[in-house]
Each structure stands twice: as C-alpha cells, then as structure tokens.
JSON list of C-alpha atoms in Angstrom, two decimals:
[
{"chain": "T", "resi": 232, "resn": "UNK", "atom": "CA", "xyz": [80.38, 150.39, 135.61]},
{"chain": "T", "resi": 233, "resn": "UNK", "atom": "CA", "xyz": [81.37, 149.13, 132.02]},
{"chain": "T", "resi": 234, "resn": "UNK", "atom": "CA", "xyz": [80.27, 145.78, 130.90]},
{"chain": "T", "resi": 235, "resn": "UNK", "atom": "CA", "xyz": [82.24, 143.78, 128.46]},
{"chain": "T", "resi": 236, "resn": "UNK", "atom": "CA", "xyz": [80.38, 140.70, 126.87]},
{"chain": "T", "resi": 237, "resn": "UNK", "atom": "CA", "xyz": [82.14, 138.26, 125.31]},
{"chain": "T", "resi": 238, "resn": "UNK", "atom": "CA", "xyz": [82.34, 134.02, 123.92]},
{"chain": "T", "resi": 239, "resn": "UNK", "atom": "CA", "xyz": [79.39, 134.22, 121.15]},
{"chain": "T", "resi": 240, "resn": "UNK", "atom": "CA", "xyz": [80.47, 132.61, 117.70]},
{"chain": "T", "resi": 241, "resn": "UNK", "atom": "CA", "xyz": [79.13, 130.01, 115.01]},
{"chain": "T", "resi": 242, "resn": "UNK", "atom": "CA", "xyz": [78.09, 127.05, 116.73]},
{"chain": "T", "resi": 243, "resn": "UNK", "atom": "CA", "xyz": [75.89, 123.81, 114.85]},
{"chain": "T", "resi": 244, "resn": "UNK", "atom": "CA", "xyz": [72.69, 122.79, 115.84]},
{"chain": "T", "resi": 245, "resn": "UNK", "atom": "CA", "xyz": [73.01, 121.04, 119.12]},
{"chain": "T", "resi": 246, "resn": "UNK", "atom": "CA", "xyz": [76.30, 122.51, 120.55]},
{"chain": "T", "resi": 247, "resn": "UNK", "atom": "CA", "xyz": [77.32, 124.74, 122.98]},
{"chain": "T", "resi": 248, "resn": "UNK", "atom": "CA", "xyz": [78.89, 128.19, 123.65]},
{"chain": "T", "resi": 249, "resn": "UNK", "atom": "CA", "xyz": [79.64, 129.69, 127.12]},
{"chain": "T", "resi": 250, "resn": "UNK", "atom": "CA", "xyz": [78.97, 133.73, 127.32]},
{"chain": "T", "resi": 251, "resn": "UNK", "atom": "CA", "xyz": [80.91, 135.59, 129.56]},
{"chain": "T", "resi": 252, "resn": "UNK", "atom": "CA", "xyz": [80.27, 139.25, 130.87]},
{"chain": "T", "resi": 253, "resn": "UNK", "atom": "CA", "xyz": [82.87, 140.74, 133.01]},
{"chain": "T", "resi": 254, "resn": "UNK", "atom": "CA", "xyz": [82.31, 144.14, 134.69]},
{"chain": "T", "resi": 255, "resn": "UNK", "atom": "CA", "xyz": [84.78, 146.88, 135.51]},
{"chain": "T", "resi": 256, "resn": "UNK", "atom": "CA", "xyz": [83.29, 147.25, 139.14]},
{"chain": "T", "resi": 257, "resn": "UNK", "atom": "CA", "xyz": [81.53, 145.01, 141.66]},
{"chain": "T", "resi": 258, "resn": "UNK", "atom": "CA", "xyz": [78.78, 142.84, 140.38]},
{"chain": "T", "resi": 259, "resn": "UNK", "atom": "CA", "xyz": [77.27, 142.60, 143.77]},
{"chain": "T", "resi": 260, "resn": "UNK", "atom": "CA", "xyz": [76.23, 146.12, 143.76]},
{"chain": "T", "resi": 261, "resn": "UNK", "atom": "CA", "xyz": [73.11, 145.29, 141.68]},
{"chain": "T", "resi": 262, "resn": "UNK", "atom": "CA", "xyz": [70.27, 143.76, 142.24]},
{"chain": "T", "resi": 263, "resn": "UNK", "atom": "CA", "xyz": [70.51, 141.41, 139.55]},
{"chain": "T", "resi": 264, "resn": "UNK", "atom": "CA", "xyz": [72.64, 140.56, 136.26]},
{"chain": "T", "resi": 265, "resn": "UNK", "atom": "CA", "xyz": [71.21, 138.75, 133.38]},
{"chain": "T", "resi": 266, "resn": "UNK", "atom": "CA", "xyz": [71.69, 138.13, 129.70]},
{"chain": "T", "resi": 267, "resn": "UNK", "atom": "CA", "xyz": [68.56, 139.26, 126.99]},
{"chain": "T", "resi": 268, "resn": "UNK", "atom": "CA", "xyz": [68.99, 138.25, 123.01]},
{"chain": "T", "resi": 269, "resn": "UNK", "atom": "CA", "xyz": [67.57, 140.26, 120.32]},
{"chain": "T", "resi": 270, "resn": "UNK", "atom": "CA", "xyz": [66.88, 138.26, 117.08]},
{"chain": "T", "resi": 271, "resn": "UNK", "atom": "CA", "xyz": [66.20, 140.19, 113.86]},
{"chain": "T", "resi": 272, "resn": "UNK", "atom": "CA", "xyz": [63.33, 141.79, 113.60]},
{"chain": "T", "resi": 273, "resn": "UNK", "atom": "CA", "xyz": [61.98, 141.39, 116.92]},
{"chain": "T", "resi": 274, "resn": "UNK", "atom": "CA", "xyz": [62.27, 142.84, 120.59]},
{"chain": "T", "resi": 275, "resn": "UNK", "atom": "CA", "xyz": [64.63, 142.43, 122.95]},
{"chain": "T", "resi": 276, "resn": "UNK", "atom": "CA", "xyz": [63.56, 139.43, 125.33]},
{"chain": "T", "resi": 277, "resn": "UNK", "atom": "CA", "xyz": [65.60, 138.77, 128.92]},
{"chain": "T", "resi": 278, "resn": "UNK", "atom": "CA", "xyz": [66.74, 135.19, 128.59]},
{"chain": "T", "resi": 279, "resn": "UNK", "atom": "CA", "xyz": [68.00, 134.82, 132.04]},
{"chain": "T", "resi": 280, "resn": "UNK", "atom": "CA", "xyz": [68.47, 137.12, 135.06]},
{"chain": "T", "resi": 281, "resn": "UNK", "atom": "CA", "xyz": [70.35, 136.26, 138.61]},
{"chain": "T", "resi": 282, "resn": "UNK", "atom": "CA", "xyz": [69.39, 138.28, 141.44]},
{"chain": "T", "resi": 283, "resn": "UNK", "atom": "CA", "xyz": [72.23, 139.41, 144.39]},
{"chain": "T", "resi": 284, "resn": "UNK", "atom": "CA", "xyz": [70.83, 136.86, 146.43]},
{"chain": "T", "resi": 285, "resn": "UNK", "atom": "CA", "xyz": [70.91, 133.53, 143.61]},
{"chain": "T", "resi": 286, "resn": "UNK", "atom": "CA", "xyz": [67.35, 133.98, 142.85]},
{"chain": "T", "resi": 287, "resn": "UNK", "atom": "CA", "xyz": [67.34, 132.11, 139.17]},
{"chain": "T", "resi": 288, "resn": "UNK", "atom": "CA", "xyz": [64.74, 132.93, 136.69]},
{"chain": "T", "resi": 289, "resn": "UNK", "atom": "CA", "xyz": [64.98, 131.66, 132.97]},
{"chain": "T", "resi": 290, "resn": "UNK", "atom": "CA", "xyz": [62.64, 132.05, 130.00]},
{"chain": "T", "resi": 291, "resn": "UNK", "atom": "CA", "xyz": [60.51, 129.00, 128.94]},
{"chain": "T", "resi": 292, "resn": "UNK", "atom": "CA", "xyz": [62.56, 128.70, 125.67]},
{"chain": "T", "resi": 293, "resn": "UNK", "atom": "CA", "xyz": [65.58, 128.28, 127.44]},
{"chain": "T", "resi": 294, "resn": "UNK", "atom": "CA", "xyz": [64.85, 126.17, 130.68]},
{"chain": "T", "resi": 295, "resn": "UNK", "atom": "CA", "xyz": [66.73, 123.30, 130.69]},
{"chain": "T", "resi": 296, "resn": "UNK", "atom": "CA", "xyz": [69.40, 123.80, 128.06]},
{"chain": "T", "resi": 297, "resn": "UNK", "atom": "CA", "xyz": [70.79, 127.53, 129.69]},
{"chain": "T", "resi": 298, "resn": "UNK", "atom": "CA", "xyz": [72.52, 127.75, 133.34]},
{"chain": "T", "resi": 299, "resn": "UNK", "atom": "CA", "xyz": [73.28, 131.10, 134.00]},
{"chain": "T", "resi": 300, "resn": "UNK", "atom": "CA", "xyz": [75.70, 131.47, 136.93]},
{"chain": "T", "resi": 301, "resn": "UNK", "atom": "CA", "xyz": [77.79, 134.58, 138.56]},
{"chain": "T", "resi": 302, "resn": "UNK", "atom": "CA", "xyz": [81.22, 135.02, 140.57]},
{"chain": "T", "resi": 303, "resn": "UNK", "atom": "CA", "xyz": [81.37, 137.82, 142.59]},
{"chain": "T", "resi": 304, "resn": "UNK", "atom": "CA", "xyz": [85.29, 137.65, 143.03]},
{"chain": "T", "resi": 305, "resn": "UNK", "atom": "CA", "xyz": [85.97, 137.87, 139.04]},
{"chain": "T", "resi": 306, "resn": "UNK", "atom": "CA", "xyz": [82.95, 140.35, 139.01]},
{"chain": "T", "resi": 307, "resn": "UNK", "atom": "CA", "xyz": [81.59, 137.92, 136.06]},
{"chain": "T", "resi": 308, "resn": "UNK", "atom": "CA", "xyz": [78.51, 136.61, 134.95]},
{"chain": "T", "resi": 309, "resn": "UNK", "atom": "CA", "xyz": [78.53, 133.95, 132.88]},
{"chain": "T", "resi": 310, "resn": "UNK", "atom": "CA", "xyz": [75.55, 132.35, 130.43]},
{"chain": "T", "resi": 311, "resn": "UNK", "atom": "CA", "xyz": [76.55, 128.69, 129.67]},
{"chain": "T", "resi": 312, "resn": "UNK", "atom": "CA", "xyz": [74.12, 127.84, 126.97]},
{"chain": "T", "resi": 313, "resn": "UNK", "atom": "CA", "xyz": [73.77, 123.90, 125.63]},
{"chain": "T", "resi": 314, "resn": "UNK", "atom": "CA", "xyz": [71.44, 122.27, 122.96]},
{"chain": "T", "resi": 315, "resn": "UNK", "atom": "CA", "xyz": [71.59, 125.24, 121.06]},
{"chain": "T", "resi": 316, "resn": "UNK", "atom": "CA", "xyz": [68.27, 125.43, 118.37]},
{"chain": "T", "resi": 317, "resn": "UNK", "atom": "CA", "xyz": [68.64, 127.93, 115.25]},
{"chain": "T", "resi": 318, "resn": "UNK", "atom": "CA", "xyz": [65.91, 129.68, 117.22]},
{"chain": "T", "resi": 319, "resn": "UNK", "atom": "CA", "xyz": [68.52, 130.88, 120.10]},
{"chain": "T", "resi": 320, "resn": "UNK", "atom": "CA", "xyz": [70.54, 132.71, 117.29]},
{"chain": "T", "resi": 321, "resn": "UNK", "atom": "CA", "xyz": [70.49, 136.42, 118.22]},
{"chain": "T", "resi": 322, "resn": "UNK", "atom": "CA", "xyz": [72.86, 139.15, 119.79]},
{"chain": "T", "resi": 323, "resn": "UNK", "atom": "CA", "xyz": [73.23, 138.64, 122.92]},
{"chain": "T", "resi": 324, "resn": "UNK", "atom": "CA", "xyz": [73.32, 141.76, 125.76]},
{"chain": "T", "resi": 325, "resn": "UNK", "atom": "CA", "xyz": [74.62, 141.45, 129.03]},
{"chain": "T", "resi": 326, "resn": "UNK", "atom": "CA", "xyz": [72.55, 143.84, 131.61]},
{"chain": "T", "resi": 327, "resn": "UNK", "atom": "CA", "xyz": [72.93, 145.12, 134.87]},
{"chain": "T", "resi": 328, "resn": "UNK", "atom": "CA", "xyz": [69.80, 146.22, 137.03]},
{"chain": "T", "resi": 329, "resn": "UNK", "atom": "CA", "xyz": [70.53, 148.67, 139.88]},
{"chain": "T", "resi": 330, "resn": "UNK", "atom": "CA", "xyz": [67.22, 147.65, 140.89]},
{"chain": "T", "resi": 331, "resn": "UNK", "atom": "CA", "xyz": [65.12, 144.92, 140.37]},
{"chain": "T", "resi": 332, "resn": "UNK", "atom": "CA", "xyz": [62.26, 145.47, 137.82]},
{"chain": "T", "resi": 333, "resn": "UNK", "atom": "CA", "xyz": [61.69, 142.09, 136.47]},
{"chain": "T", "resi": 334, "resn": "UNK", "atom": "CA", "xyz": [62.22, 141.57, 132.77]},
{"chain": "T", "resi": 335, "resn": "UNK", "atom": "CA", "xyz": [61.36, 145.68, 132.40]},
{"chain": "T", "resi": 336, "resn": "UNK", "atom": "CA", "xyz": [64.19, 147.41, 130.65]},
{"chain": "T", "resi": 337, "resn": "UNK", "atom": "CA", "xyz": [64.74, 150.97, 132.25]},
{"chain": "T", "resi": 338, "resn": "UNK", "atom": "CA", "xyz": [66.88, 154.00, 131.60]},
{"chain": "T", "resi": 339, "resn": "UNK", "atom": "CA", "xyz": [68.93, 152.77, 135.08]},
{"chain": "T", "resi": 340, "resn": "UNK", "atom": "CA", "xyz": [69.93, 149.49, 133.59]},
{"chain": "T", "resi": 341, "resn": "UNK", "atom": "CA", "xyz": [73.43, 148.93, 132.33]},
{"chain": "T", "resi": 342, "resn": "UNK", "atom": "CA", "xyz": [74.41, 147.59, 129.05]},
{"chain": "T", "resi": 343, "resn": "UNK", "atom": "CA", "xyz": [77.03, 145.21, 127.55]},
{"chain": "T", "resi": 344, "resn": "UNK", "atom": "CA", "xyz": [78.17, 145.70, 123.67]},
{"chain": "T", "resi": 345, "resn": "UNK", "atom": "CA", "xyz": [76.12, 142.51, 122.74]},
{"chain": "T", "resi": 346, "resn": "UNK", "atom": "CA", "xyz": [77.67, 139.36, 121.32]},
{"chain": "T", "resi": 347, "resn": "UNK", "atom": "CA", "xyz": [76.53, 137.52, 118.70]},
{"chain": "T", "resi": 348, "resn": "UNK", "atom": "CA", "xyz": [75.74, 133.85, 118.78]},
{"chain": "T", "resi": 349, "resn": "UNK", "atom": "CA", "xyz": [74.43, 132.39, 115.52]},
{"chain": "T", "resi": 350, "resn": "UNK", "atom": "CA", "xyz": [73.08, 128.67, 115.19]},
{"chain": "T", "resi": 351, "resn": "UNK", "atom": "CA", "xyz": [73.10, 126.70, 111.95]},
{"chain": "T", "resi": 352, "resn": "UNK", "atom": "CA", "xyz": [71.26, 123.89, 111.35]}
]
C-alpha cells in the first residue's frame, strides 16, 4: 500500500489547512491511520491516530483545534486542522499501522512522503 499525503502550504496565524492522505489500497485493512509532524530539530510526535473501529485519540497540543476523520470508500484520511499556532509548523507524515501499537513507530508501519505545513505569525 502507497500513501500519498497531500494539502500542506503557508497558512497565517489562526487559519486553516485540510491534509489529505489517500492510499492506493483499502484503508480498512489497518488497525489505525493517523497523521505525526516532525518540526526541526526534534522527534517525530503522532498528532492524531483513528483506529478501524473510530476510536479518536489526539495529542494535548492539538485537542480542540484538529478533527481528524477517515472514508473508507475514497480510502482517505483526512487531518482538518483550524487555529493554526506557529508551533503546529512541521512536515507532516501520514502513517498506516497494520497493528495497533499506540503512538510507537515500528518497522510494520507505512509511510506517506510528508507535507509541509508552515505557520507565520
């Protein structure tokens, strides 16, 4: 399964971008899909994951502002991100877990290219 990531950009302080990751096969094979962001200079960090079953689980920084949502028919995840802060700015990584290990990343999980979503203030 390929993952394609896509919709980051130059947004101000306060707007909003929608991230899209479509996969080549069916999303509903995994056990969850989420998005993690990697800022410069320090680690990767899973923003938001969505289990097969619509289990929801966001990180602090983000509760609130991110709604992460999938559909299974356009085998697509998507990361709908509002009242964006300079600190969200970071490439952002679509991933696929076969099986569900939390916020662990593992040699099983499947990667998008990244996108990158950059915040000015």
């Amino acid at each position: 399964v390929q993952l394609q990531a896509s919709g980051g950009g130059l947004v101000q302080a306060g707007g909003s971008l929608r991230l899209s990751c479509a996969a080549s096969g069916s999303i509903d094979s995994f056990s969850a899909m989420g998005w993690y962001r990697q800022a410069p200079g320090k680690q990767r960090e899973l923003v938001a994951s969505i289990s097969r079953g619509g289990i929801i689980n966001y990180v602090d920084s983000v509760k609130g502002r991110f709604t992460i949502s999938r559909d299974n028919a356009k085998n697509t995840v998507y990361l709908q991100m509002n009242s964006l802060k300079p600190e969200d700015t970071a490439v952002y990584y679509c991933n696929a877990k076969p099986h569900w290990t939390g916020a662990t990343m593992t040699s099983r999980d499947y990667w998008g290219q990244g996108t990158l979503v950059t915040v000015s203030s």
